[in-house]
Amino acid sequence: MERVEVCVRDGKLVGIVKKGIYGGRYVAFRGIPYAKPPIGELRFKDPVPPEPWSGSRDALKYGNVAVQIDVIQKSKIIGDEDCLYLNVFTTDIKSLKKRPVMVWIHGGGFFFGSGDSTLYGPDYIVKKDVVLVTLNYRLGVLGFLNLYDKVATGNQGLKDVILALHWVQKNISEFGGDSENVTIFGESAGGAIVHYLTLSPLSEGLFHKAISQSGTVTCPWALTELESCSTNKGFLLAKKLGKVTEDPKDVYEFLKMIDAKKLIETQKFLATEEERQQFLLIFTPTLDHESSNPVFPGDLTTLIHRGVKVPYLLGFTNCEGSVLLKSNFYGYITKEALSQVDSDFKLAIYPRVLTTLPKIPITLCQLRSLYFGDENISEKTVPNYINLLSDIFFFRGIMQAADIQMNNDNSGKTYLYQFSYGSETSLMKKILNTDFPGASHCEELCYLFYPDIIKELGLSVPAPDSEDYKMISRLTQMWTDFAKTGNPTPAITDLTPIKWTPLKPAGDVYDYLDIDVKPRMKTFRKGEQRWEWKNT
């Protein structure tokens, strides 16, 4: 095993040379602490920088993942509170020319996931002459408890990511990375975190470009509104564990003493049956005005409408919602559940969306007619239901973010995409066990990252002469070109045969790249899209 040493601000690290899955070699430094373990008095608090160490520290293995429910074996709790680690990958730490840096922020609904190679192996991206950083952040109640009091002000997980970006600024040059050319990118909840960071003064200057895949602040699941004691999930969690009080300090002191795995195990019981049917997320980012160092000072709507000031790339897959009804992630919708939604259509609509319907204006009855016509909600109309969920959870919010970019004079160039490559041999289809046509939520990920989990599933990576392999090459080329130059198609080549043009300011069409076997520039016309809820 060939070892490589680097010296960062906190001490010496020993990494390892790895063979890439398609040949070549790269250097991996894994399990690097970017913060003190958030345990004891630091639980529910802002992260603090790590203690330096003496001697050499092994960076050969990934650090602990955050405490979470194992999404494969749903009854099992995995991970550790001591989870604030990041990983750095590069093909050459001694490069004379500093390389662009890409920092990956994983998704998982703010309650599961990690930056390790289970899903996010570096093998594909690192070949493209960039330095890749992946990381963990606190999840669930441990990452997002907000008691609307200075004892627990929320957004701990967001502040973890911000501290990791500070670490990158201080240390990435030791790995051959350019601290003045950093791109943050993420998918789903990770895409929303990317969008949050582009808006927050706390992360200003820590990155220079941003990519949000299938998630923005404007998606209805990305923020929990201000809650009263009776609806605040922190107070409800304490109550579920035996502490009934309306004093946030009592709740904080009580939850601080409970075993971390017990907290995570109990939080899954906080959602009502109705909330479960609406795929409600329990602990998410919130307004944190009680913090002495808030992620969101002032009004969030104002921050959102200022727009993203750096070059921004965002988009979605063409069949996002199938992951909610037709995969082993959320399960496969039953006849009984469909019948329940048929008799109470409100169950199909996310709570935050329900409250906005009068402003659109559209009634539940009109909305149902728009998607289902005179048909019942049944196995026959599952594709219609998937369209509805795609629109509610993803398309409407992401297009709202695109619209804000188009109408904001100070915005950076913004590139919009739809990922439509619905390959039957897609590794993510096999991991999710979904056979629904089209590209589901997170399906593009297996073309950006090598998912190590495929070994356990007895699968192998695409053959170099396959369409899937070509998509790996194309997607990693465009994403890394964007990271290098702020333009995803700086040159017309076999891989990128078409120029991806940015959104035009204040137009009545949205130009986007349809990413498929043959990529094409297409347009969405304002006022004519299904998700605009105007055809009533």
Tab-separated table of C-alpha atoms in Angstrom, residues 3-217:
chain	number	residue	atom	x	y	z
A	3	ARG	CA	1.178	6.102	1.406
A	4	VAL	CA	1.287	9.867	0.886
A	5	GLU	CA	1.819	12.537	3.549
A	6	VAL	CA	0.561	16.114	3.702
A	7	CYS	CA	0.705	18.744	6.414
A	8	VAL	CA	-2.502	20.663	7.119
A	9	ARG	CA	-3.014	23.400	9.737
A	10	ASP	CA	-3.920	20.890	12.444
A	11	GLY	CA	-1.163	18.339	11.848
A	12	LYS	CA	0.234	15.706	9.517
A	13	LEU	CA	-2.055	13.355	7.517
A	14	VAL	CA	-1.183	10.048	5.892
A	15	GLY	CA	-3.270	9.207	2.820
A	16	ILE	CA	-3.298	6.251	0.461
A	17	VAL	CA	-2.875	5.766	-3.291
A	18	LYS	CA	-5.897	3.980	-4.788
A	19	LYS	CA	-6.491	2.389	-8.170
A	20	GLY	CA	-9.425	3.938	-10.052
A	21	ILE	CA	-12.311	1.688	-11.058
A	22	TYR	CA	-11.556	2.424	-14.747
A	23	GLY	CA	-7.787	2.411	-14.277
A	24	GLY	CA	-5.459	5.244	-13.341
A	25	ARG	CA	-4.626	6.183	-9.769
A	26	TYR	CA	-5.684	8.799	-7.286
A	27	VAL	CA	-4.709	9.791	-3.758
A	28	ALA	CA	-7.343	9.505	-1.022
A	29	PHE	CA	-7.279	11.238	2.365
A	30	ARG	CA	-10.301	10.037	4.339
A	31	GLY	CA	-11.773	10.703	7.754
A	32	ILE	CA	-10.145	14.132	8.261
A	33	PRO	CA	-11.690	15.937	11.275
A	34	TYR	CA	-12.866	19.438	10.367
A	35	ALA	CA	-14.505	20.096	13.763
A	36	LYS	CA	-14.388	18.874	17.345
A	37	PRO	CA	-16.722	15.931	17.979
A	38	PRO	CA	-20.168	17.559	18.601
A	39	ILE	CA	-20.777	15.592	21.795
A	40	GLY	CA	-21.504	16.446	25.438
A	41	GLU	CA	-21.827	20.208	25.831
A	42	LEU	CA	-21.361	20.650	22.075
A	43	ARG	CA	-24.494	18.634	21.203
A	44	PHE	CA	-27.068	20.923	19.474
A	45	LYS	CA	-24.421	23.705	19.388
A	46	ASP	CA	-22.552	25.370	16.529
A	47	PRO	CA	-19.499	23.336	15.464
A	48	VAL	CA	-16.052	24.441	16.618
A	49	PRO	CA	-12.699	23.876	14.856
A	50	PRO	CA	-10.803	20.674	15.737
A	51	GLU	CA	-7.906	20.318	18.174
A	52	PRO	CA	-4.502	20.015	16.482
A	53	TRP	CA	-2.747	16.646	16.823
A	54	SER	CA	0.898	15.701	17.147
A	55	GLY	CA	2.631	13.136	14.984
A	56	SER	CA	1.025	11.603	11.891
A	57	ARG	CA	-2.674	10.889	11.711
A	58	ASP	CA	-3.928	8.055	9.484
A	59	ALA	CA	-6.368	9.286	6.840
A	60	LEU	CA	-6.858	5.844	5.327
A	61	LYS	CA	-10.456	5.112	6.341
A	62	TYR	CA	-13.678	7.072	6.228
A	63	GLY	CA	-14.797	8.657	9.497
A	64	ASN	CA	-18.004	7.714	11.293
A	65	VAL	CA	-21.215	8.575	9.502
A	66	ALA	CA	-23.757	10.733	11.362
A	67	VAL	CA	-26.270	8.880	13.538
A	68	GLN	CA	-29.169	7.848	11.290
A	69	ILE	CA	-31.633	5.131	10.420
A	70	ASP	CA	-30.093	2.669	7.984
A	71	VAL	CA	-32.257	3.128	4.879
A	72	ILE	CA	-31.567	-0.434	3.725
A	73	GLN	CA	-32.296	-2.169	7.060
A	74	LYS	CA	-34.871	0.299	8.339
A	75	SER	CA	-34.962	-1.050	11.898
A	76	LYS	CA	-31.231	-0.479	12.385
A	77	ILE	CA	-29.595	2.716	13.700
A	78	ILE	CA	-26.064	3.318	12.441
A	79	GLY	CA	-23.400	5.986	12.889
A	80	ASP	CA	-21.923	8.024	15.699
A	81	GLU	CA	-22.309	11.538	17.101
A	82	ASP	CA	-18.598	12.019	16.461
A	83	CYS	CA	-19.144	12.369	12.694
A	84	LEU	CA	-17.708	15.674	11.470
A	85	TYR	CA	-15.177	14.351	8.972
A	86	LEU	CA	-14.342	15.143	5.375
A	87	ASN	CA	-12.434	13.386	2.605
A	88	VAL	CA	-10.115	14.769	-0.080
A	89	PHE	CA	-9.315	13.081	-3.412
A	90	THR	CA	-6.890	14.155	-6.129
A	91	THR	CA	-4.727	12.550	-8.786
A	92	ASP	CA	-1.723	14.721	-7.947
A	93	ILE	CA	-0.988	16.598	-4.716
A	94	LYS	CA	2.253	18.026	-6.133
A	95	SER	CA	0.671	19.628	-9.193
A	96	LEU	CA	2.444	22.901	-10.107
A	97	LYS	CA	-0.858	24.394	-11.241
A	98	LYS	CA	-3.522	24.659	-8.546
A	99	ARG	CA	-6.631	22.699	-9.465
A	100	PRO	CA	-10.292	23.653	-9.186
A	101	VAL	CA	-11.983	22.245	-6.067
A	102	MET	CA	-15.421	20.613	-5.972
A	103	VAL	CA	-17.090	20.138	-2.574
A	104	TRP	CA	-19.924	17.579	-2.559
A	105	ILE	CA	-22.832	17.946	-0.097
A	106	HIS	CA	-24.847	14.746	0.116
A	107	GLY	CA	-28.635	14.537	0.133
A	108	GLY	CA	-30.937	12.360	2.200
A	109	GLY	CA	-33.806	14.537	3.412
A	110	PHE	CA	-31.591	16.017	6.172
A	111	PHE	CA	-31.954	12.684	8.040
A	112	PHE	CA	-29.689	10.140	6.298
A	113	GLY	CA	-26.633	9.854	4.071
A	114	SER	CA	-22.897	10.481	4.275
A	115	GLY	CA	-19.972	11.633	2.175
A	116	ASP	CA	-18.353	8.210	1.952
A	117	SER	CA	-18.023	5.946	-1.088
A	118	THR	CA	-21.161	3.873	-0.409
A	119	LEU	CA	-22.828	6.096	-3.013
A	120	TYR	CA	-20.218	8.787	-3.694
A	121	GLY	CA	-16.963	7.158	-4.740
A	122	PRO	CA	-14.560	9.685	-6.320
A	123	ASP	CA	-13.353	7.515	-9.234
A	124	TYR	CA	-15.233	9.258	-12.083
A	125	ILE	CA	-14.886	12.933	-11.131
A	126	VAL	CA	-11.304	12.874	-9.887
A	127	LYS	CA	-10.093	11.786	-13.360
A	128	LYS	CA	-11.162	15.198	-14.697
A	129	ASP	CA	-8.318	17.135	-13.105
A	130	VAL	CA	-10.150	18.561	-10.084
A	131	VAL	CA	-9.743	18.100	-6.334
A	132	LEU	CA	-12.885	16.514	-4.865
A	133	VAL	CA	-13.979	16.999	-1.236
A	134	THR	CA	-16.864	15.013	0.290
A	135	LEU	CA	-18.126	15.461	3.849
A	136	ASN	CA	-20.532	14.475	6.618
A	137	TYR	CA	-22.768	16.848	8.575
A	138	ARG	CA	-25.110	16.273	11.518
A	139	LEU	CA	-28.535	14.887	10.628
A	140	GLY	CA	-32.039	14.751	12.068
A	141	VAL	CA	-32.601	16.236	15.516
A	142	LEU	CA	-28.829	16.373	16.133
A	143	GLY	CA	-28.344	18.606	13.089
A	144	PHE	CA	-31.519	20.662	13.027
A	145	LEU	CA	-33.075	20.998	16.510
A	146	ASN	CA	-34.518	24.507	16.888
A	147	LEU	CA	-36.190	25.371	20.200
A	148	TYR	CA	-36.377	29.069	19.190
A	149	ASP	CA	-34.207	29.912	22.176
A	150	LYS	CA	-30.464	30.537	22.387
A	151	VAL	CA	-29.945	27.063	23.939
A	152	ALA	CA	-30.708	25.413	20.569
A	153	THR	CA	-31.097	27.711	17.566
A	154	GLY	CA	-31.228	25.205	14.702
A	155	ASN	CA	-29.229	24.789	11.478
A	156	GLN	CA	-26.346	23.018	13.222
A	157	GLY	CA	-25.977	20.810	10.115
A	158	LEU	CA	-25.753	23.846	7.817
A	159	LYS	CA	-23.090	25.373	10.066
A	160	ASP	CA	-21.164	22.085	9.922
A	161	VAL	CA	-20.958	22.442	6.136
A	162	ILE	CA	-19.892	26.093	6.477
A	163	LEU	CA	-17.092	25.104	8.877
A	164	ALA	CA	-15.991	22.402	6.409
A	165	LEU	CA	-15.768	25.126	3.723
A	166	HIS	CA	-13.583	27.201	6.066
A	167	TRP	CA	-11.357	24.115	6.426
A	168	VAL	CA	-11.143	23.899	2.630
A	169	GLN	CA	-10.094	27.561	2.401
A	170	LYS	CA	-7.315	27.040	4.951
A	171	ASN	CA	-5.995	23.658	3.815
A	172	ILE	CA	-6.884	22.666	0.260
A	173	SER	CA	-3.738	24.166	-1.284
A	174	GLU	CA	-1.769	21.404	0.489
A	175	PHE	CA	-3.611	18.913	-1.758
A	176	GLY	CA	-2.967	20.918	-4.942
A	177	GLY	CA	-6.366	22.625	-4.784
A	178	ASP	CA	-7.125	26.260	-5.631
A	179	SER	CA	-8.890	27.921	-2.692
A	180	GLU	CA	-9.955	30.717	-5.046
A	181	ASN	CA	-11.842	28.362	-7.358
A	182	VAL	CA	-14.224	26.287	-5.221
A	183	THR	CA	-17.548	24.905	-6.476
A	184	ILE	CA	-20.130	23.549	-4.034
A	185	PHE	CA	-22.536	20.972	-5.415
A	186	GLY	CA	-25.209	18.749	-3.936
A	187	GLU	CA	-28.377	16.805	-4.691
A	188	SER	CA	-31.844	16.841	-3.095
A	189	ALA	CA	-31.367	18.096	0.506
A	190	GLY	CA	-27.722	18.678	-0.516
A	191	GLY	CA	-28.918	20.805	-3.455
A	192	ALA	CA	-31.078	22.836	-1.063
A	193	ILE	CA	-28.087	23.269	1.296
A	194	VAL	CA	-26.041	24.550	-1.658
A	195	HIS	CA	-28.802	27.081	-2.403
A	196	TYR	CA	-28.984	28.081	1.297
A	197	LEU	CA	-25.241	28.704	1.355
A	198	THR	CA	-25.425	30.968	-1.710
A	199	LEU	CA	-27.879	33.158	0.256
A	200	SER	CA	-26.252	33.197	3.699
A	201	PRO	CA	-23.734	35.892	4.713
A	202	LEU	CA	-21.975	33.220	6.846
A	203	SER	CA	-20.640	31.443	3.765
A	204	GLU	CA	-19.782	34.479	1.668
A	205	GLY	CA	-16.401	34.155	-0.035
A	206	LEU	CA	-16.043	30.449	0.800
A	207	PHE	CA	-16.947	29.261	-2.738
A	208	HIS	CA	-17.202	30.702	-6.239
A	209	LYS	CA	-19.734	28.563	-8.141
A	210	ALA	CA	-22.715	26.422	-7.143
A	211	ILE	CA	-24.710	23.439	-8.456
A	212	SER	CA	-28.123	22.450	-7.041
A	213	GLN	CA	-29.382	19.100	-8.310
A	214	SER	CA	-33.061	18.325	-7.586
A	215	GLY	CA	-33.307	20.623	-4.591
A	216	THR	CA	-33.521	24.333	-3.778
A	217	VAL	CA	-34.595	26.474	-0.814
